[in-house]
Short mmCIF file of C-alpha atoms in Angstrom, two decimals:
data_model
loop_
_atom_site.label_atom_id
_atom_site.label_comp_id
_atom_site.label_asym_id
_atom_site.label_seq_id
_atom_site.Cartn_x
_atom_site.Cartn_y
_atom_site.Cartn_z
CA MET A 1 24.35 -41.76 -2.13
CA LEU A 2 27.30 -38.39 -1.93
CA PRO A 3 25.90 -37.47 -5.68
CA ASN A 4 22.43 -37.92 -4.61
CA GLY A 5 22.78 -35.84 -1.29
CA LEU A 6 24.35 -32.89 -3.19
CA GLY A 7 21.80 -32.78 -6.53
CA LYS A 8 19.12 -32.25 -3.69
CA THR A 9 21.51 -30.28 -1.62
CA PHE A 10 21.79 -27.72 -5.22
CA ARG A 11 17.68 -28.19 -6.07
CA PHE A 12 16.53 -27.33 -2.79
CA LEU A 13 18.81 -24.24 -2.74
CA GLY A 14 17.22 -23.48 -6.21
CA TYR A 15 14.26 -23.65 -5.50
CA THR A 16 14.70 -21.27 -1.75
CA VAL A 17 16.71 -18.11 -4.71
CA GLN A 18 13.65 -18.50 -6.65
CA TYR A 19 10.79 -18.33 -4.14
CA GLY A 20 13.43 -16.21 -2.00
CA CYS A 21 13.07 -13.94 -5.69
CA ILE A 22 9.22 -13.77 -5.68
CA ALA A 23 9.58 -12.80 -2.38
CA HIS A 24 11.31 -9.77 -2.37
CA CYS A 25 9.99 -9.23 -5.70
CA ALA A 26 5.86 -9.48 -4.31
CA PHE A 27 7.08 -6.99 -1.30
CA GLU A 28 9.05 -4.48 -3.17
CA TYR A 29 6.57 -3.66 -6.05
CA LEU A 30 3.33 -5.33 -4.88
CA GLY A 31 2.91 -4.75 -1.00
CA GLY A 32 3.47 -6.10 2.03
CA ILE A 33 1.90 -5.30 5.74
CA VAL A 34 2.91 -3.07 7.91
CA VAL A 35 3.18 -2.14 12.02
CA CYS A 36 2.37 1.53 12.91
CA SER A 37 4.41 2.97 16.03
CA GLY A 38 3.98 6.73 17.15
CA PRO A 39 1.00 9.96 17.39
CA SER A 40 2.00 11.62 14.73
CA MET A 41 -1.28 9.69 12.89
CA GLU A 42 -4.00 9.76 15.76
CA PRO A 43 -6.47 9.73 15.79
CA THR A 44 -6.38 7.80 11.69
CA ILE A 45 -3.76 5.12 12.95
CA GLN A 46 -3.04 4.18 16.70
CA ASN A 47 -0.10 3.56 17.93
CA SER A 48 0.50 -0.89 17.12
CA ASP A 49 -2.17 -0.10 14.33
CA ILE A 50 -1.74 -3.61 11.58
CA VAL A 51 -2.08 -1.45 8.28
CA PHE A 52 -1.95 -2.60 4.79
CA SER A 53 0.64 -1.54 2.24
CA GLU A 54 0.55 -1.16 -1.26
CA ASN A 55 3.93 0.01 -3.65
CA LEU A 56 2.12 -0.16 -7.15
CA SER A 57 1.28 3.75 -6.69
CA ARG A 58 4.35 4.58 -6.09
CA HIS A 59 6.17 2.98 -9.06
CA PHE A 60 3.10 4.27 -11.12
CA TYR A 61 2.93 7.59 -9.84
CA CYS A 62 -0.90 7.99 -8.61
CA ILE A 63 -0.44 8.86 -5.17
CA ARG A 64 -2.31 11.27 -4.86
CA LYS A 65 -2.97 14.52 -1.67
CA GLY A 66 -4.91 12.67 1.36
CA ASP A 67 -2.78 9.35 0.66
CA ILE A 68 -1.13 8.56 3.66
CA VAL A 69 1.82 6.88 2.81
CA ILE A 70 5.25 5.45 4.23
CA VAL A 71 8.57 7.08 3.61
CA LYS A 72 11.51 6.38 4.73
CA SER A 73 12.41 9.04 6.94
CA PRO A 74 14.52 11.71 5.88
CA ASN A 75 16.28 12.20 9.35
CA ASP A 76 16.83 8.72 10.16
CA PRO A 77 17.38 6.69 6.38
CA LYS A 78 17.09 3.30 8.14
CA SER A 79 13.59 3.93 9.64
CA ASN A 80 10.29 4.10 7.95
CA ILE A 81 8.14 6.85 8.95
CA CYS A 82 3.93 6.85 8.23
CA LYS A 83 2.45 11.21 6.90
CA ARG A 84 -0.46 12.22 4.67
CA VAL A 85 0.38 13.84 1.71
CA ILE A 86 -1.12 16.97 2.40
CA GLY A 87 0.83 19.00 -1.24
CA LEU A 88 1.85 17.01 -3.90
CA GLU A 89 4.68 19.29 -7.10
CA GLY A 90 3.98 22.73 -7.67
CA ASP A 91 1.07 23.20 -4.64
CA LYS A 92 0.11 25.72 -2.60
CA VAL A 93 0.74 24.78 1.11
CA CYS A 94 1.23 25.33 4.82
CA THR A 95 4.26 26.01 6.51
CA SER A 96 3.73 26.73 9.41
CA ASN A 97 2.57 24.83 13.03
CA PRO A 98 -1.78 25.72 14.07
CA SER A 99 -0.42 27.24 17.08
CA ASP A 100 1.85 30.05 14.67
CA PHE A 101 -0.17 33.28 14.28
CA LEU A 102 1.55 34.48 11.17
CA LYS A 103 0.98 31.87 8.55
CA SER A 104 3.52 31.11 6.15
CA HIS A 105 3.44 29.43 2.95
CA SER A 106 5.26 27.83 0.00
CA TYR A 107 5.00 25.77 -3.19
CA VAL A 108 6.09 22.33 -3.09
CA PRO A 109 8.99 21.81 -5.11
CA LYS A 110 8.90 19.60 -8.74
CA GLY A 111 10.28 15.65 -7.79
CA HIS A 112 8.39 16.29 -4.10
CA VAL A 113 5.64 16.16 -1.81
CA TRP A 114 4.74 18.22 1.32
CA LEU A 115 3.59 15.89 4.58
CA GLU A 116 2.25 16.16 7.66
CA GLY A 117 1.34 14.01 10.48
CA ASP A 118 -2.49 14.19 11.56
CA ASN A 119 -2.01 14.43 15.09
CA LEU A 120 -0.10 18.04 13.68
CA ARG A 121 0.96 19.59 17.57
CA ASN A 122 2.47 15.68 18.33
CA SER A 123 4.29 15.71 14.40
CA THR A 124 7.54 15.45 12.82
CA ASP A 125 7.15 15.99 9.59
CA SER A 126 7.56 18.26 6.59
CA ARG A 127 7.02 20.80 8.28
CA CYS A 128 10.67 20.13 10.29
CA TYR A 129 12.66 18.81 7.92
CA GLY A 130 10.65 20.31 4.65
CA PRO A 131 9.54 18.72 1.11
CA VAL A 132 10.51 15.21 0.69
CA PRO A 133 11.49 13.98 -2.37
CA TYR A 134 9.46 11.27 -4.40
CA GLY A 135 11.61 8.60 -4.38
CA LEU A 136 11.27 8.53 -0.77
CA ILE A 137 7.81 7.23 -0.96
CA ARG A 138 8.30 2.81 -0.17
CA GLY A 139 3.94 2.46 -0.98
CA ARG A 140 0.84 4.00 -0.21
CA ILE A 141 -0.99 2.70 2.85
CA CYS A 142 -4.73 1.47 1.76
CA PHE A 143 -6.40 0.13 5.11
CA LYS A 144 -6.13 -0.85 8.31
CA ILE A 145 -6.06 -4.63 9.30
CA TRP A 146 -5.48 -4.22 13.14
CA PRO A 147 -7.69 -3.76 15.01
CA LEU A 148 -10.67 -5.97 13.87
CA ASN A 149 -12.81 -3.27 15.46
CA ASP A 150 -11.96 -0.25 12.97
CA PHE A 151 -10.86 -2.59 10.66
CA GLY A 152 -11.64 -1.08 6.53
CA PHE A 153 -10.27 2.32 4.44
CA LEU A 154 -8.95 4.57 6.58
CA ARG A 155 -11.12 8.09 7.65
CA ALA A 156 -9.83 11.29 5.80
CA SER A 157 -7.48 13.73 7.28
CA PRO A 158 -9.25 15.17 10.22
CA ASN A 159 -7.10 18.74 8.73
CA GLY A 160 -8.81 19.25 5.62
CA HIS A 161 -8.38 22.49 6.43
CA ARG A 162 -4.28 22.26 5.56
CA PHE A 163 -5.04 21.32 2.07
CA LEU A 164 -4.72 24.35 0.23
CA ASP A 165 -6.46 24.83 -3.48
CA ASP A 166 -4.63 27.95 -4.67
#
Protein backbone atom coordinates (compact mmCIF):
# COMPACT_ATOMS: atom_id res chain seq x y z
CA MET A 1 0.00 0.00 0.00
CA LEU A 2 2.74 2.50 0.93
CA PRO A 3 4.85 1.96 -2.23
CA ASN A 4 1.76 2.47 -4.42
CA GLY A 5 0.92 5.80 -2.73
CA LEU A 6 4.57 6.88 -2.86
CA GLY A 7 4.72 6.09 -6.59
CA LYS A 8 1.59 8.15 -7.26
CA THR A 9 3.04 11.05 -5.29
CA PHE A 10 6.31 10.99 -7.26
CA ARG A 11 4.41 10.74 -10.57
CA PHE A 12 2.26 13.71 -9.55
CA LEU A 13 5.36 15.73 -8.59
CA GLY A 14 7.02 14.76 -11.90
CA TYR A 15 4.03 15.96 -13.93
CA THR A 16 3.83 19.14 -11.87
CA VAL A 17 7.50 19.96 -12.56
CA GLN A 18 7.12 19.14 -16.28
CA TYR A 19 4.03 21.30 -16.74
CA GLY A 20 5.56 24.04 -14.63
CA CYS A 21 8.60 24.09 -16.94
CA ILE A 22 6.37 24.19 -20.02
CA ALA A 23 4.31 27.05 -18.56
CA HIS A 24 7.47 28.97 -17.61
CA CYS A 25 8.89 28.62 -21.13
CA ALA A 26 5.57 29.65 -22.70
CA PHE A 27 5.29 32.80 -20.58
CA GLU A 28 9.00 33.67 -20.85
CA TYR A 29 9.51 33.09 -24.57
CA LEU A 30 6.10 33.14 -26.26
CA GLY A 31 4.05 35.73 -24.40
CA GLY A 32 1.16 36.29 -22.08
CA ILE A 33 -1.79 38.40 -21.07
CA VAL A 34 -1.08 41.72 -19.33
CA VAL A 35 -3.40 44.06 -17.43
CA CYS A 36 -2.24 47.65 -17.96
CA SER A 37 -2.64 50.30 -15.29
CA GLY A 38 -2.06 54.02 -15.20
CA PRO A 39 -2.77 56.92 -17.54
CA SER A 40 0.60 57.18 -19.35
CA MET A 41 -0.50 55.38 -22.53
CA GLU A 42 -3.90 57.06 -22.95
CA PRO A 43 -5.68 57.25 -25.37
CA THR A 44 -4.12 54.13 -26.94
CA ILE A 45 -4.31 51.98 -23.79
CA GLN A 46 -6.66 52.94 -20.97
CA ASN A 47 -6.33 52.03 -17.31
CA SER A 48 -7.37 48.35 -16.75
CA ASP A 49 -7.19 47.41 -20.45
CA ILE A 50 -6.08 43.82 -21.06
CA VAL A 51 -3.54 43.22 -23.83
CA PHE A 52 -1.54 40.34 -25.29
CA SER A 53 2.24 40.71 -25.12
CA GLU A 54 4.51 38.52 -27.25
CA ASN A 55 8.09 37.95 -26.15
CA LEU A 56 9.74 36.58 -29.29
CA SER A 57 10.50 40.04 -30.77
CA ARG A 58 12.83 40.97 -27.93
CA HIS A 59 14.80 37.72 -28.30
CA PHE A 60 15.25 38.23 -32.06
CA TYR A 61 15.92 42.00 -31.78
CA CYS A 62 12.82 42.83 -33.85
CA ILE A 63 11.64 45.80 -31.78
CA ARG A 64 10.91 48.80 -34.05
CA LYS A 65 10.05 52.46 -33.60
CA GLY A 66 6.37 52.81 -32.81
CA ASP A 67 6.06 49.45 -31.01
CA ILE A 68 4.49 49.43 -27.56
CA VAL A 69 6.60 47.39 -25.17
CA ILE A 70 6.48 46.03 -21.63
CA VAL A 71 9.72 46.94 -19.83
CA LYS A 72 11.17 46.38 -16.36
CA SER A 73 11.01 49.81 -14.77
CA PRO A 74 14.43 51.49 -14.54
CA ASN A 75 13.24 53.13 -11.29
CA ASP A 76 11.67 50.03 -9.68
CA PRO A 77 12.87 46.61 -10.93
CA LYS A 78 9.92 44.90 -9.20
CA SER A 79 7.42 46.56 -11.54
CA ASN A 80 6.85 46.65 -15.28
CA ILE A 81 5.93 49.67 -17.37
CA CYS A 82 4.19 49.99 -20.71
CA LYS A 83 5.63 52.58 -23.14
CA ARG A 84 6.06 53.26 -26.87
CA VAL A 85 9.47 52.98 -28.53
CA ILE A 86 10.33 56.41 -29.93
CA GLY A 87 13.98 55.78 -30.81
CA LEU A 88 16.41 52.91 -31.27
CA GLU A 89 20.20 52.97 -30.83
CA GLY A 90 21.75 55.70 -32.94
CA ASP A 91 18.46 57.58 -33.48
CA LYS A 92 18.17 61.30 -32.75
CA VAL A 93 15.34 61.94 -30.27
CA CYS A 94 13.69 65.00 -28.77
CA THR A 95 14.50 64.88 -25.06
CA SER A 96 12.42 67.88 -23.99
CA ASN A 97 8.80 68.04 -22.90
CA PRO A 98 6.16 69.23 -25.39
CA SER A 99 5.58 72.41 -23.37
CA ASP A 100 9.28 73.42 -23.39
CA PHE A 101 9.96 76.47 -25.54
CA LEU A 102 13.47 75.37 -26.50
CA LYS A 103 13.69 71.81 -27.80
CA SER A 104 16.69 69.66 -26.91
CA HIS A 105 17.85 66.58 -28.81
CA SER A 106 20.14 63.66 -28.11
CA TYR A 107 21.20 60.37 -29.67
CA VAL A 108 20.15 57.01 -28.25
CA PRO A 109 23.30 55.09 -27.16
CA LYS A 110 24.17 51.62 -28.39
CA GLY A 111 22.12 48.85 -26.74
CA HIS A 112 19.36 51.23 -25.60
CA VAL A 113 15.90 52.44 -26.64
CA TRP A 114 14.06 55.71 -26.00
CA LEU A 115 10.59 55.19 -24.51
CA GLU A 116 7.70 57.60 -24.07
CA GLY A 117 4.09 57.28 -23.02
CA ASP A 118 1.40 58.40 -25.47
CA ASN A 119 0.02 60.75 -22.79
CA LEU A 120 3.05 63.05 -22.78
CA ARG A 121 1.68 65.32 -20.04
CA ASN A 122 1.16 62.43 -17.62
CA SER A 123 3.98 59.96 -18.27
CA THR A 124 7.20 59.16 -16.48
CA ASP A 125 9.42 57.89 -19.28
CA SER A 126 12.83 58.32 -20.94
CA ARG A 127 12.46 62.09 -20.68
CA CYS A 128 12.84 61.54 -16.90
CA TYR A 129 15.15 58.52 -16.59
CA GLY A 130 16.97 58.58 -19.94
CA PRO A 131 17.52 55.81 -22.47
CA VAL A 132 16.53 52.30 -21.35
CA PRO A 133 18.79 49.25 -21.88
CA TYR A 134 17.38 46.85 -24.48
CA GLY A 135 17.77 44.01 -21.97
CA LEU A 136 14.97 45.45 -19.81
CA ILE A 137 12.38 44.88 -22.56
CA ARG A 138 10.08 42.00 -21.54
CA GLY A 139 7.75 41.90 -24.55
CA ARG A 140 5.93 43.74 -27.33
CA ILE A 141 2.20 44.37 -27.11
CA CYS A 142 0.42 42.96 -30.16
CA PHE A 143 -3.24 43.71 -29.61
CA LYS A 144 -5.88 44.66 -27.10
CA ILE A 145 -8.10 41.91 -25.70
CA TRP A 146 -10.35 43.89 -23.35
CA PRO A 147 -12.60 45.84 -23.53
CA LEU A 148 -14.24 43.87 -26.34
CA ASN A 149 -15.45 46.97 -28.18
CA ASP A 150 -11.77 47.94 -28.59
CA PHE A 151 -10.50 44.40 -29.42
CA GLY A 152 -7.79 44.31 -32.07
CA PHE A 153 -4.45 45.78 -33.04
CA LEU A 154 -3.34 48.98 -31.35
CA ARG A 155 -3.60 52.32 -33.09
CA ALA A 156 -0.66 54.44 -34.20
CA SER A 157 0.98 56.91 -31.87
CA PRO A 158 -0.87 60.20 -31.35
CA ASN A 159 2.61 61.73 -31.01
CA GLY A 160 3.99 60.76 -34.43
CA HIS A 161 5.67 64.16 -34.64
CA ARG A 162 8.06 63.01 -31.86
CA PHE A 163 9.65 60.47 -34.24
CA LEU A 164 12.66 62.15 -35.84
CA ASP A 165 14.16 61.01 -39.13
CA ASP A 166 17.62 62.59 -38.70
